CSV table of C-alpha atoms in Angstrom, one decimal:
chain,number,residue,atom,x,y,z
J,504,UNK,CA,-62.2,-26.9,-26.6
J,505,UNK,CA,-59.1,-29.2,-26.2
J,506,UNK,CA,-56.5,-27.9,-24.1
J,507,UNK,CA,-53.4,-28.6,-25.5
J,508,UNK,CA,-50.8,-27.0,-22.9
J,509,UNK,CA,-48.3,-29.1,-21.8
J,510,UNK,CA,-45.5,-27.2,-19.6
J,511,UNK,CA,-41.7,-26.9,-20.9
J,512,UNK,CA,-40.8,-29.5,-17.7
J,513,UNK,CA,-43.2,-32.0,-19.9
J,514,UNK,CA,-42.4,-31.4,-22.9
J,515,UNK,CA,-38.5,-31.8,-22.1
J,516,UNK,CA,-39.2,-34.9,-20.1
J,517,UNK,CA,-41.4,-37.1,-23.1
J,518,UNK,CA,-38.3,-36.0,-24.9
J,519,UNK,CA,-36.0,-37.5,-22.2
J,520,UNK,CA,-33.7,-34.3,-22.3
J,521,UNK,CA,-31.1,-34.1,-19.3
J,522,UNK,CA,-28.3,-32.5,-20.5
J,523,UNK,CA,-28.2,-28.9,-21.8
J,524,UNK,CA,-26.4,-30.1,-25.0
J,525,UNK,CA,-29.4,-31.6,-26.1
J,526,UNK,CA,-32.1,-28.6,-25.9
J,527,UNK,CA,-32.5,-28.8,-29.3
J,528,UNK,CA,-35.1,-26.0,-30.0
J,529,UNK,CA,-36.0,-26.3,-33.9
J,530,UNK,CA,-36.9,-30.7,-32.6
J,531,UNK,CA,-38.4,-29.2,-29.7
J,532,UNK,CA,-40.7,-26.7,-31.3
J,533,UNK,CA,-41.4,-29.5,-34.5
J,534,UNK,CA,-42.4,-32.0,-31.7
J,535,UNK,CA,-44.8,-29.2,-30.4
J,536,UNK,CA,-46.0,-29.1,-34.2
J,537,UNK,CA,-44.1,-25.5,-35.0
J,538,UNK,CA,-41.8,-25.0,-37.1
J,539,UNK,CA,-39.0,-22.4,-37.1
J,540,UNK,CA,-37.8,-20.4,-39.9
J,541,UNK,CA,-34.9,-17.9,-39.6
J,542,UNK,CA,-35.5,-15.1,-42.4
J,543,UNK,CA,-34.3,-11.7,-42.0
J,544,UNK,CA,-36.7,-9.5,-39.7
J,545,UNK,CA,-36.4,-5.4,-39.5
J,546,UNK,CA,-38.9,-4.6,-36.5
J,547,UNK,CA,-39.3,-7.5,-34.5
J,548,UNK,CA,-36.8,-10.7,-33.6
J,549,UNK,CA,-39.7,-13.7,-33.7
J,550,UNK,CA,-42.9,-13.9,-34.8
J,551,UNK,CA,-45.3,-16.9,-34.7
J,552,UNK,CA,-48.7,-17.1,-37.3
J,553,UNK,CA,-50.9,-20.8,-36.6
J,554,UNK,CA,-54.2,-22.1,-37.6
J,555,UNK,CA,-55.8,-25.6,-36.1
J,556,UNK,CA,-52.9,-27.6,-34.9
J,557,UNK,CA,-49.8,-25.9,-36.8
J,558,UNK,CA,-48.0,-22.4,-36.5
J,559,UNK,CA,-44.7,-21.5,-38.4
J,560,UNK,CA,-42.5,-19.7,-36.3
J,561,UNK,CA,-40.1,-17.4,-37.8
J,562,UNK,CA,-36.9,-16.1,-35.7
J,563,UNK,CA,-34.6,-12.9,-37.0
J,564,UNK,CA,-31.7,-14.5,-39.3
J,565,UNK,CA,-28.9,-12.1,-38.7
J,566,UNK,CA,-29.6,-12.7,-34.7
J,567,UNK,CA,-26.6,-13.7,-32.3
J,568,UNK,CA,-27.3,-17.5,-31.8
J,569,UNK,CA,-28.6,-17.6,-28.3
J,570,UNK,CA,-31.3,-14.7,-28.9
J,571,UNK,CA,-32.7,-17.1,-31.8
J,572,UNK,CA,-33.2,-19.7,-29.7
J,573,UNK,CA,-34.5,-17.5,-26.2
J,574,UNK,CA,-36.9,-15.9,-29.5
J,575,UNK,CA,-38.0,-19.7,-30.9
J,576,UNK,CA,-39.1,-20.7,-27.4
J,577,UNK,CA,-40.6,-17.7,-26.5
J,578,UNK,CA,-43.1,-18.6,-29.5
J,579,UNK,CA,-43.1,-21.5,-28.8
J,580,UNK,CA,-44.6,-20.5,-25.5
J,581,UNK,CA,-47.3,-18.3,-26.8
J,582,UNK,CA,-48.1,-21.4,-28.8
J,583,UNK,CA,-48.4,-23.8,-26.5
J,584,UNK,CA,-51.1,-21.1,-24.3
J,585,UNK,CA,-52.6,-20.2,-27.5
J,586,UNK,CA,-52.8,-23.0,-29.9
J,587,UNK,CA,-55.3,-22.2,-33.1
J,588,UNK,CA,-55.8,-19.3,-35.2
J,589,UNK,CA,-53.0,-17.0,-33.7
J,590,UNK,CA,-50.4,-14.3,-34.3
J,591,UNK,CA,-48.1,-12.5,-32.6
J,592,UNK,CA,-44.9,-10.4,-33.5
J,593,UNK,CA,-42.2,-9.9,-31.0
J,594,UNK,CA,-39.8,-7.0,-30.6
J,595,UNK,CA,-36.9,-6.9,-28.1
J,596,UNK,CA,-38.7,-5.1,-25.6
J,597,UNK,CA,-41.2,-8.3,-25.1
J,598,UNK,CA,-38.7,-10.5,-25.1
J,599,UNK,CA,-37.0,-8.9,-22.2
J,600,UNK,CA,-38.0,-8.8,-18.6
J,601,UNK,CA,-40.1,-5.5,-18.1
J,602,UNK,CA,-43.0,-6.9,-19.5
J,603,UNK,CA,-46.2,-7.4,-16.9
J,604,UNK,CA,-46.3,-9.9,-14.6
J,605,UNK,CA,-48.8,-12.7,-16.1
J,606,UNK,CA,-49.1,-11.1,-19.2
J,607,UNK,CA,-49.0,-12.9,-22.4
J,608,UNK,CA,-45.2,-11.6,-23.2
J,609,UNK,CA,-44.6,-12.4,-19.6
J,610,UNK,CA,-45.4,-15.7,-19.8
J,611,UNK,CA,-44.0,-16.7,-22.8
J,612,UNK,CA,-40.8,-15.5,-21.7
J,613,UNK,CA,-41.1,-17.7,-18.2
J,614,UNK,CA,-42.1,-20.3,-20.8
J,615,UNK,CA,-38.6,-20.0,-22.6
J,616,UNK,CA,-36.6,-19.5,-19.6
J,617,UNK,CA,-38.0,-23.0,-18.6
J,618,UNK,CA,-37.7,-24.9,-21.7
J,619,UNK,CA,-33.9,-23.3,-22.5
J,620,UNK,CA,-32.8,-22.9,-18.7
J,621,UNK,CA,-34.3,-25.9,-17.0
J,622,UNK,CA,-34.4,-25.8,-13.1
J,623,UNK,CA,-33.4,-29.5,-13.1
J,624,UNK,CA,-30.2,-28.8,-14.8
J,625,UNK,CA,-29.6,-25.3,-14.1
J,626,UNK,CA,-29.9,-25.4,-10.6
J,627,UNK,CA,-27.1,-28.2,-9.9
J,628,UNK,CA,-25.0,-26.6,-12.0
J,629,UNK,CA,-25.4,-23.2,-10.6
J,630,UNK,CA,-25.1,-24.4,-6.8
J,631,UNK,CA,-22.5,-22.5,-4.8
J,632,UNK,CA,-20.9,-20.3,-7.6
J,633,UNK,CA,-20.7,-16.6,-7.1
J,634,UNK,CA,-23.0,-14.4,-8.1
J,635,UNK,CA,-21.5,-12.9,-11.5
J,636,UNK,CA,-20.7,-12.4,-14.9
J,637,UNK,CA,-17.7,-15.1,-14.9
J,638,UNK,CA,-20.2,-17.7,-13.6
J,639,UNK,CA,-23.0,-16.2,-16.1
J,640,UNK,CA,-20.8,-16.5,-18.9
J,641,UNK,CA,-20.0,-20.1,-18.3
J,642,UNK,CA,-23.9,-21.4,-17.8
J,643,UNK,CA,-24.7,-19.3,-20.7
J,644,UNK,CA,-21.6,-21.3,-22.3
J,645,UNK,CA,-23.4,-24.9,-21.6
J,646,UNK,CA,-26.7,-24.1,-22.1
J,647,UNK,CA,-26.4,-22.0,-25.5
J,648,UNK,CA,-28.3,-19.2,-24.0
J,649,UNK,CA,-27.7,-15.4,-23.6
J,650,UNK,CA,-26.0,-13.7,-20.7
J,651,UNK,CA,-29.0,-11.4,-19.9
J,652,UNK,CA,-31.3,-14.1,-19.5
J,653,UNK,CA,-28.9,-16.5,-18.0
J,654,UNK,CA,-28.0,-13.8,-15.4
J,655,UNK,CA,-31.6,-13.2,-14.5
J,656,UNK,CA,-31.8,-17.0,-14.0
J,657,UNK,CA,-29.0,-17.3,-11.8
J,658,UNK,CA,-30.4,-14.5,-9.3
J,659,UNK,CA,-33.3,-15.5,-9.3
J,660,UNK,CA,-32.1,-19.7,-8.4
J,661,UNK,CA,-28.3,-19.1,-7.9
J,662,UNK,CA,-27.1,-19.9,-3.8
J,663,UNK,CA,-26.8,-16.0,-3.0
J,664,UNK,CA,-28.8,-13.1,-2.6
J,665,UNK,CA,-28.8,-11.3,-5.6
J,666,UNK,CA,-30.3,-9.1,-8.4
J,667,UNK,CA,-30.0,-8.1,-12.1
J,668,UNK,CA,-30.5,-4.5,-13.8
J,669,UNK,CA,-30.5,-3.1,-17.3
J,670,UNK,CA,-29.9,0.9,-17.6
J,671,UNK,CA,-30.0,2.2,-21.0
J,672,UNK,CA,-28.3,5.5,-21.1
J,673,UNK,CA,-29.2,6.6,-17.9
J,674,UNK,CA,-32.9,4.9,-17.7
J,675,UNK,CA,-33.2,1.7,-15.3
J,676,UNK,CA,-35.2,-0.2,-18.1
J,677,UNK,CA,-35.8,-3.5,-16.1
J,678,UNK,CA,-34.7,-5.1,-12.8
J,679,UNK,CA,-35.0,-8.7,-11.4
J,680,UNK,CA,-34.5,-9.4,-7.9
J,681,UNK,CA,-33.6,-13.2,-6.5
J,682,UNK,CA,-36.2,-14.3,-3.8
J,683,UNK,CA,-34.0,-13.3,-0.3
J,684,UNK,CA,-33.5,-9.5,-1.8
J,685,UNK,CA,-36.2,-8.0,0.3
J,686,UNK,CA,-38.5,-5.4,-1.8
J,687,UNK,CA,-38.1,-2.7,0.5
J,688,UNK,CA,-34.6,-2.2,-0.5
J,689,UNK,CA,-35.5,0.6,-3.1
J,690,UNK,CA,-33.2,1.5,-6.1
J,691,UNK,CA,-31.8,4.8,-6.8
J,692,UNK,CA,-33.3,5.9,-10.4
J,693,UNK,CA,-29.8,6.1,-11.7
J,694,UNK,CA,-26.7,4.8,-10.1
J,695,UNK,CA,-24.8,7.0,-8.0
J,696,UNK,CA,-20.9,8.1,-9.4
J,697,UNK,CA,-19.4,5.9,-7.1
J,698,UNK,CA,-21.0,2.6,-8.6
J,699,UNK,CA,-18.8,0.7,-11.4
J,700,UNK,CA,-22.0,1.2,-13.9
J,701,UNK,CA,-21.9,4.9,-13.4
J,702,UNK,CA,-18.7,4.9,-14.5
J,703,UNK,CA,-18.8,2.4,-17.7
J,704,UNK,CA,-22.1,4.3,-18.3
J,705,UNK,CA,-19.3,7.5,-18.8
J,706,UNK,CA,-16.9,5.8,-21.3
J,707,UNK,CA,-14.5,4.7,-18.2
J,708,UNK,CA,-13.1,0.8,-17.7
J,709,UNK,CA,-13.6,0.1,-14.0
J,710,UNK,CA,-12.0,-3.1,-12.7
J,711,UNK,CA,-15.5,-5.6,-12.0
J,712,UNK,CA,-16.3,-7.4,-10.0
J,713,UNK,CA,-15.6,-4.9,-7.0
J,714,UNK,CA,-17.5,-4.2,-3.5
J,715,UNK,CA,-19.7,-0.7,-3.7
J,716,UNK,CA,-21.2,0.9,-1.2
J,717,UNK,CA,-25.1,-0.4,-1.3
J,718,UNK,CA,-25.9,3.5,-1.0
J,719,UNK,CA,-24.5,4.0,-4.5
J,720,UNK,CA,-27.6,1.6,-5.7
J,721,UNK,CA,-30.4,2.0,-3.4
J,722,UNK,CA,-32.1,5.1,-1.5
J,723,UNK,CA,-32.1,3.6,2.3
J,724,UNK,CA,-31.8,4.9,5.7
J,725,UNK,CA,-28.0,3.6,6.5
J,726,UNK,CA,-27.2,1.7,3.1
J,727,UNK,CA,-23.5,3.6,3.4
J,728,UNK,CA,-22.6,1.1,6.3
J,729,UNK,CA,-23.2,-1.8,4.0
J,730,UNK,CA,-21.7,-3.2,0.9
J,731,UNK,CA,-22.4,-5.2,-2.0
J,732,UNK,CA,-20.1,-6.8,-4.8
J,733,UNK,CA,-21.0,-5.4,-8.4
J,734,UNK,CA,-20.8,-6.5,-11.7
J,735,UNK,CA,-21.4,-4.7,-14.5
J,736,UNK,CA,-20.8,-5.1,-18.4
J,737,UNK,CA,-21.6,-3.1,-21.1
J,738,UNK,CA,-24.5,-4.9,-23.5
J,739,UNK,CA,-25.5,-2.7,-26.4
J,740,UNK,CA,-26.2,0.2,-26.1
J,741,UNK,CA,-26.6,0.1,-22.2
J,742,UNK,CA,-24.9,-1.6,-18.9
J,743,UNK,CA,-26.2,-5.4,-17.4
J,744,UNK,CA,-25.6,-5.3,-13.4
J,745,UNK,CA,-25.4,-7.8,-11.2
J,746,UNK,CA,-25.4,-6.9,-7.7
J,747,UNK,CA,-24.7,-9.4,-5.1
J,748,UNK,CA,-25.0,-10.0,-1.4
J,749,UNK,CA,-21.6,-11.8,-1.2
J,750,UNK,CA,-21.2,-11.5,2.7
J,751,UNK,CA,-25.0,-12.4,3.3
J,752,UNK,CA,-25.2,-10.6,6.7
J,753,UNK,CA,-25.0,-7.4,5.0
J,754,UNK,CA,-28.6,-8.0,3.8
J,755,UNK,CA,-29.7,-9.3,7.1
J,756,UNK,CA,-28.5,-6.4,9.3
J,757,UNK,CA,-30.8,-4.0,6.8
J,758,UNK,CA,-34.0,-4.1,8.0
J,759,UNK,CA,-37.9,-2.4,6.5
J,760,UNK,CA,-37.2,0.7,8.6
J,761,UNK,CA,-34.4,2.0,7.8
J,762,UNK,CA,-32.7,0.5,10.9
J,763,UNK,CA,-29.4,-1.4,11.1
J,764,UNK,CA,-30.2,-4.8,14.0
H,1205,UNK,CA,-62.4,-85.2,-35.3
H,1206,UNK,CA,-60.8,-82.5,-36.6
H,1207,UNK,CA,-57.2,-81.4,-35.2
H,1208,UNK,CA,-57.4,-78.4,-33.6
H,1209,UNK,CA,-55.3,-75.7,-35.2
H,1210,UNK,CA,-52.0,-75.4,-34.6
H,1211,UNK,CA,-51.0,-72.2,-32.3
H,1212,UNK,CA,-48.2,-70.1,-33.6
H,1213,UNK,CA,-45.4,-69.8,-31.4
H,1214,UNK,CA,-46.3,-65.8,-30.7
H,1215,UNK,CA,-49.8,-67.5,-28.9
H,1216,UNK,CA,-48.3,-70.2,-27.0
H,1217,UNK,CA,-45.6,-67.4,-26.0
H,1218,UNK,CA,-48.4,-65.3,-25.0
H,1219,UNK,CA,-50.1,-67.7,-23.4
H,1220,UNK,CA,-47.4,-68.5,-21.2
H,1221,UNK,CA,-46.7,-64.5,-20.8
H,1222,UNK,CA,-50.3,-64.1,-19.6
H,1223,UNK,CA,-50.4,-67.1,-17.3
H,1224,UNK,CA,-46.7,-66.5,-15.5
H,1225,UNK,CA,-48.5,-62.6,-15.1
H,1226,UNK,CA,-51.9,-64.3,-13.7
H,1227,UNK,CA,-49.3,-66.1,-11.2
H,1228,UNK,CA,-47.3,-63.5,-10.3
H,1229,UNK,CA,-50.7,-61.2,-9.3
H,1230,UNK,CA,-52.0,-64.3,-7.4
H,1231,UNK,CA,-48.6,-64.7,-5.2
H,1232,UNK,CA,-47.9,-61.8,-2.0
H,1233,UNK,CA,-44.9,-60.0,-2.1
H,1234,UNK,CA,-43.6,-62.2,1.1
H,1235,UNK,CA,-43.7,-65.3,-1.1
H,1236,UNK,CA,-42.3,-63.9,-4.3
H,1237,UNK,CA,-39.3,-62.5,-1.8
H,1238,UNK,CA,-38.9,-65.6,-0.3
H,1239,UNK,CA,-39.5,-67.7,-3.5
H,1240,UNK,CA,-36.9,-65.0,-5.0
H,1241,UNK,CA,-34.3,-65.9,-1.6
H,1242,UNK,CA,-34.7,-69.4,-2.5
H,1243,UNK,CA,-33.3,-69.2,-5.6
H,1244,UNK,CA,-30.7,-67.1,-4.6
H,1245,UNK,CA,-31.5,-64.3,-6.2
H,1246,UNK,CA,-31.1,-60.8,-4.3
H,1247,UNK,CA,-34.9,-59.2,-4.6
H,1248,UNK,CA,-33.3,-55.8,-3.8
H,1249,UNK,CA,-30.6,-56.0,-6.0
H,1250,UNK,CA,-33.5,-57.8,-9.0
H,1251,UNK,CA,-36.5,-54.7,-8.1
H,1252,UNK,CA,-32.9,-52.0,-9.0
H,1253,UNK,CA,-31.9,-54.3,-12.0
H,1254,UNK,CA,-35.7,-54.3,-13.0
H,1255,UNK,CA,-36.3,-49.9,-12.3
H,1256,UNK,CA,-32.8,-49.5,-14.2
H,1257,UNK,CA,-34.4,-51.3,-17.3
H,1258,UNK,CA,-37.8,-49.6,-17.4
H,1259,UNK,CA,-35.9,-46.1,-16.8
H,1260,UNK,CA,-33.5,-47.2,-19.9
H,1261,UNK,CA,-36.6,-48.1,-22.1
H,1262,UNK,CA,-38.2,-44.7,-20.9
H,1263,UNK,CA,-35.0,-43.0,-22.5
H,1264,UNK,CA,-34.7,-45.0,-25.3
H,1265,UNK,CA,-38.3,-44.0,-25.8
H,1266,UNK,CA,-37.2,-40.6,-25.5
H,1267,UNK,CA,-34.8,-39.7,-27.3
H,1268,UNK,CA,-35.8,-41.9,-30.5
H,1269,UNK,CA,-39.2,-39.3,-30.2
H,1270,UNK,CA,-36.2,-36.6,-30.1
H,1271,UNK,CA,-34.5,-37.6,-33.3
H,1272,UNK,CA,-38.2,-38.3,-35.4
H,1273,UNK,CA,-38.5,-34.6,-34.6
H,1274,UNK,CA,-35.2,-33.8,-35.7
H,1275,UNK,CA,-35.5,-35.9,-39.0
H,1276,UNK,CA,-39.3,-34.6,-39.5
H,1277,UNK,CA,-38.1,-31.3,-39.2
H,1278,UNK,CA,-35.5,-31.1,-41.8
H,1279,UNK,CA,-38.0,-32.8,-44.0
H,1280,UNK,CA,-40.6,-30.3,-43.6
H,1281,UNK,CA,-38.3,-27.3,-43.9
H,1282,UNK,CA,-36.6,-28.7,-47.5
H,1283,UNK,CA,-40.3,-30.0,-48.5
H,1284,UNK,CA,-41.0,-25.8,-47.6
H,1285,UNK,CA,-38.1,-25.2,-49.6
H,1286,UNK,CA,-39.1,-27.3,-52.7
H,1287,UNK,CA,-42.6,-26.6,-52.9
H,1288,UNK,CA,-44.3,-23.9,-55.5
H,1289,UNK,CA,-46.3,-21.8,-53.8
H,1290,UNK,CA,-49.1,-20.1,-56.6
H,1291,UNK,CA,-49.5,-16.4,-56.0
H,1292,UNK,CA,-50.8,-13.3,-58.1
H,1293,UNK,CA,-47.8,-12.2,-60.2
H,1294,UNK,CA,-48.5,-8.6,-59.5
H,1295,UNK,CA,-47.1,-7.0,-56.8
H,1296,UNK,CA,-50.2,-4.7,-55.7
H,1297,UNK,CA,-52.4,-7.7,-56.0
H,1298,UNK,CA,-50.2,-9.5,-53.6
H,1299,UNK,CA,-50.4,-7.0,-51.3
H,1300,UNK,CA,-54.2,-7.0,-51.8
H,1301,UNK,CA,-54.5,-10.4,-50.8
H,1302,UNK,CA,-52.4,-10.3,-47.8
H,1303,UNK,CA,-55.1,-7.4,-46.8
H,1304,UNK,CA,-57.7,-10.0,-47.4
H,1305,UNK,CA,-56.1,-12.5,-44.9
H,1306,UNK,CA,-56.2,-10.0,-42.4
H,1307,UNK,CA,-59.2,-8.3,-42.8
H,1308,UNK,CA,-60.3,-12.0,-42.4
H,1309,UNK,CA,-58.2,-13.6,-39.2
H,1310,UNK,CA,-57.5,-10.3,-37.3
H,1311,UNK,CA,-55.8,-12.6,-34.7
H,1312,UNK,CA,-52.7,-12.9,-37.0
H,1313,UNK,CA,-52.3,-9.3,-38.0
H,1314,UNK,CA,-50.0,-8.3,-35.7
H,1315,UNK,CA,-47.5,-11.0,-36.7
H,1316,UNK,CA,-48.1,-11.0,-40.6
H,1317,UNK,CA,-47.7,-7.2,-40.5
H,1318,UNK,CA,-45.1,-7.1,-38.8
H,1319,UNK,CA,-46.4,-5.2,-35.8
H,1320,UNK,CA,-46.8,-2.6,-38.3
H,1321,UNK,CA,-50.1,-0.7,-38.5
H,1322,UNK,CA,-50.7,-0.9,-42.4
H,1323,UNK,CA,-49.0,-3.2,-44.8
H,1324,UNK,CA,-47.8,-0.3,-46.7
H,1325,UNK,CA,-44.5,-0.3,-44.9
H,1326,UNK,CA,-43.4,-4.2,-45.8
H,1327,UNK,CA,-41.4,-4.5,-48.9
H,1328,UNK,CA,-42.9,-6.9,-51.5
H,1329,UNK,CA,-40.4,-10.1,-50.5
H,1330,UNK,CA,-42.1,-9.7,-46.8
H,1331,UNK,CA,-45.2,-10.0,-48.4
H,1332,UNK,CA,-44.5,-13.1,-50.3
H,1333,UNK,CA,-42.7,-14.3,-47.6
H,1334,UNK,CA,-46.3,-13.7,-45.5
H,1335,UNK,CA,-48.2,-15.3,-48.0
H,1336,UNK,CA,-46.3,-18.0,-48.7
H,1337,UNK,CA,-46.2,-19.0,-44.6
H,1338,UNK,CA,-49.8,-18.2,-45.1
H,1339,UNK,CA,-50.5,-20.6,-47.6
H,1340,UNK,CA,-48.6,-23.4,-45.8
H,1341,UNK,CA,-50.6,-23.1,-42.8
H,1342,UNK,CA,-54.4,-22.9,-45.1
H,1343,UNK,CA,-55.2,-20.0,-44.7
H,1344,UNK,CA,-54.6,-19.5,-48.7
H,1345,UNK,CA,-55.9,-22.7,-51.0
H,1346,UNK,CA,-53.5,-24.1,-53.7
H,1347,UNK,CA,-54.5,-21.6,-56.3
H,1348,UNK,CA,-53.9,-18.7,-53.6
H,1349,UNK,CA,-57.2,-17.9,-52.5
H,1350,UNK,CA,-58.2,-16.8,-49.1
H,1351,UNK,CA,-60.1,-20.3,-46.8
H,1352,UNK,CA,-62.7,-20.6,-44.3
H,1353,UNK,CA,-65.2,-18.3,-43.0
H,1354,UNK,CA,-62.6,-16.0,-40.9
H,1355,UNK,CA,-62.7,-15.1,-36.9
């Protein structure tokens, strides 16, 4: 069996893509031997059918811009691990971050994240910049992206310690913690009344970005002598978070016992 | 005697390509420095002159493959757009053939139905819509009958 993979790194670089401006997914995708069709979808935002060595991917018409392209590539990734007879349909829920770890939805959505948010762009761009959704909003800007996954990509390679949540309703649906957030640091279930997303959550406008208390977001031993800076936005139906470590040494006087050094 | 045949100016340029290359190889890097000093030429300043070129002919390269997807693109959506796809006129026979296709390539159930469990619940323009993508792709022949042996 020929494997055809080639990683979103490759497949940008044969292209000779640098700049964000010229991610052009529909090429992309075509040069990959897919091709995207936007039709109206009830049910699912993407959904990809091939045979040998072509798939026709079709992407939710009456989507905001930036989901249709996060959707494309995220076919296009299952295409590129999967290429032959092959068919999946994709609801928001696979598209978004709570799938399983090296699962297929998983993966595709690294896949996307990489072909729409390039590390070799993103990173340079992101260097330095606080942690939030002003900063979010203008990478999301220049790369033609959404703010949720743009957010999750500056946590995660942004110069701060930092994390991303989803609650819908009351229900933490997803979370995605940068690499220095320690996974000891456990979160509350729902966010305590003195957190800005508690408060949007209950109809209120709360001024954000603004420091919290890092007991109103996570159940640990001494978290009330420590703060964080929060920012949270309402998206849909439920709140985006961003928490961030802006005075680092708050993180690295919390240690996996409980214990302040 | 005959006169040999005259080379065309392509061979004697390749000739002279291949040769100057055989010479080159032959040389060490000291004496193509110092041959390169002699005639005043900076080799530091000649090898980032030289790297610049390739890494322009490597974009060049690039983004000309980037707009022949571009243009191949548009040209395979309006050819998509254009072309008359043949299907059963009736309604429940179209429906009946999309069942076929699946029953056939389980593997593309989930996205041809939608992630529903039946196809009872798409309306008949998803199910032309299927069919048609279906037909594109060969899993349907030109008169709309289900190919190959199936998964």
């Amino acid at each position: 069996m020929t494997v055809y993979f080639k990683s979103a790194a490759d497949v940008l670089n044969e292209l000779a893509i640098h700049d964000p401006g010229q991610i052009d997914v529909e090429a992309i995708a075509h040069y990959c031997s897919a091709t995207v069709i936007y039709e109206p979808l009830v049910g699912c935002e993407a959904h990809i059918v091939g045979r040998k060595n072509r798939a026709i991917i079709t992407v939710n018409s009456s989507a905001p811009r930036p989901r249709q392209r996060f959707s494309a590539a995220h076919e296009l990734g299952h295409w590129m691990r999967d290429r032959g007879t092959v068919g999946f349909a994709c609801d928001k829920n696979k598209l978004s971050p709570q799938q399983r770890a090296e699962g297929p939805e998983h993966l595709a959505n690294v896949y996307a994240a990489d072909l729409l948010l390039p590390l070799s762009m993103f990173v340079p761009r992101a260097q330095g910049r606080p942690i939030t959704f002003e900063t979010t909003r203008a990478l999301a800007q220049q790369f033609d992206t959404s703010l949720t996954a743009t957010a999750i990509r500056l946590v995660q390679h942004g110069s701060f310690p930092a994390m991303v949540l989803y609650i819908d309703g009351s229900v933490r649906k997803w979370s995605v913690r940068g690499p220095d957030v320690p996974a000891f640091l456990k979160l509350r279930d729902e966010p305590a009344a003195t957190t800005v997303a508690h408060e949007l959550l209950h109809g209120e406008q709360p001024d954000s970005p603004t420091d919290v208390y890092a007991d109103g977001w996570f159940d640990h031993p001494g978290a009330d002598r420590f703060n964080l800076r929060e920012d949270s936005v309402r998206v849909g139906r439920g709140v985006l978070t961003i928490l961030w470590w802006k005075d680092e040494r708050q993180l690295l006087s919390i240690d996996g016992d409980g214990d302040s050094a | 005697m005959p006169d040999k045949p005259r080379k065309s100016d392509e061979e004697v340029l390749e000739n002279l390509m291949n040769e100057l290359a055989e010479g080159i190889l032959e040389i060490s890097d000291e004496e193509i420095v110092a041959e390169a000093r002699e005639a005043r030429v900076d080799p530091d300043k000649a090898a980032q002159r030289v790297a610049e070129l390739v890494q322009r002919a490597i974009e060049q390269r690039g983004q000309r493959k980037r707009q022949a997807a571009r243009r191949e693109y548009e040209a395979t959506i309006a050819a998509m757009q254009k072309r008359t796809y043949r299907l059963p006129d009736d309604p429940q026979e179209r429906r009946a053939l999309l069942d076929a296709v699946v029953q056939r390539y389980p593997r593309v159930r989930s996205a041809v139905t939608l992630q529903h469990r039946d196809l009872t619940s798409l309306s008949d323009a998803d199910v032309r819509s299927q069919l048609r993508k279906l037909q594109e792709l060969g899993f349907l022949d030109a008169d709309g009958k289900p190919t190959g042996e199936g998964e």
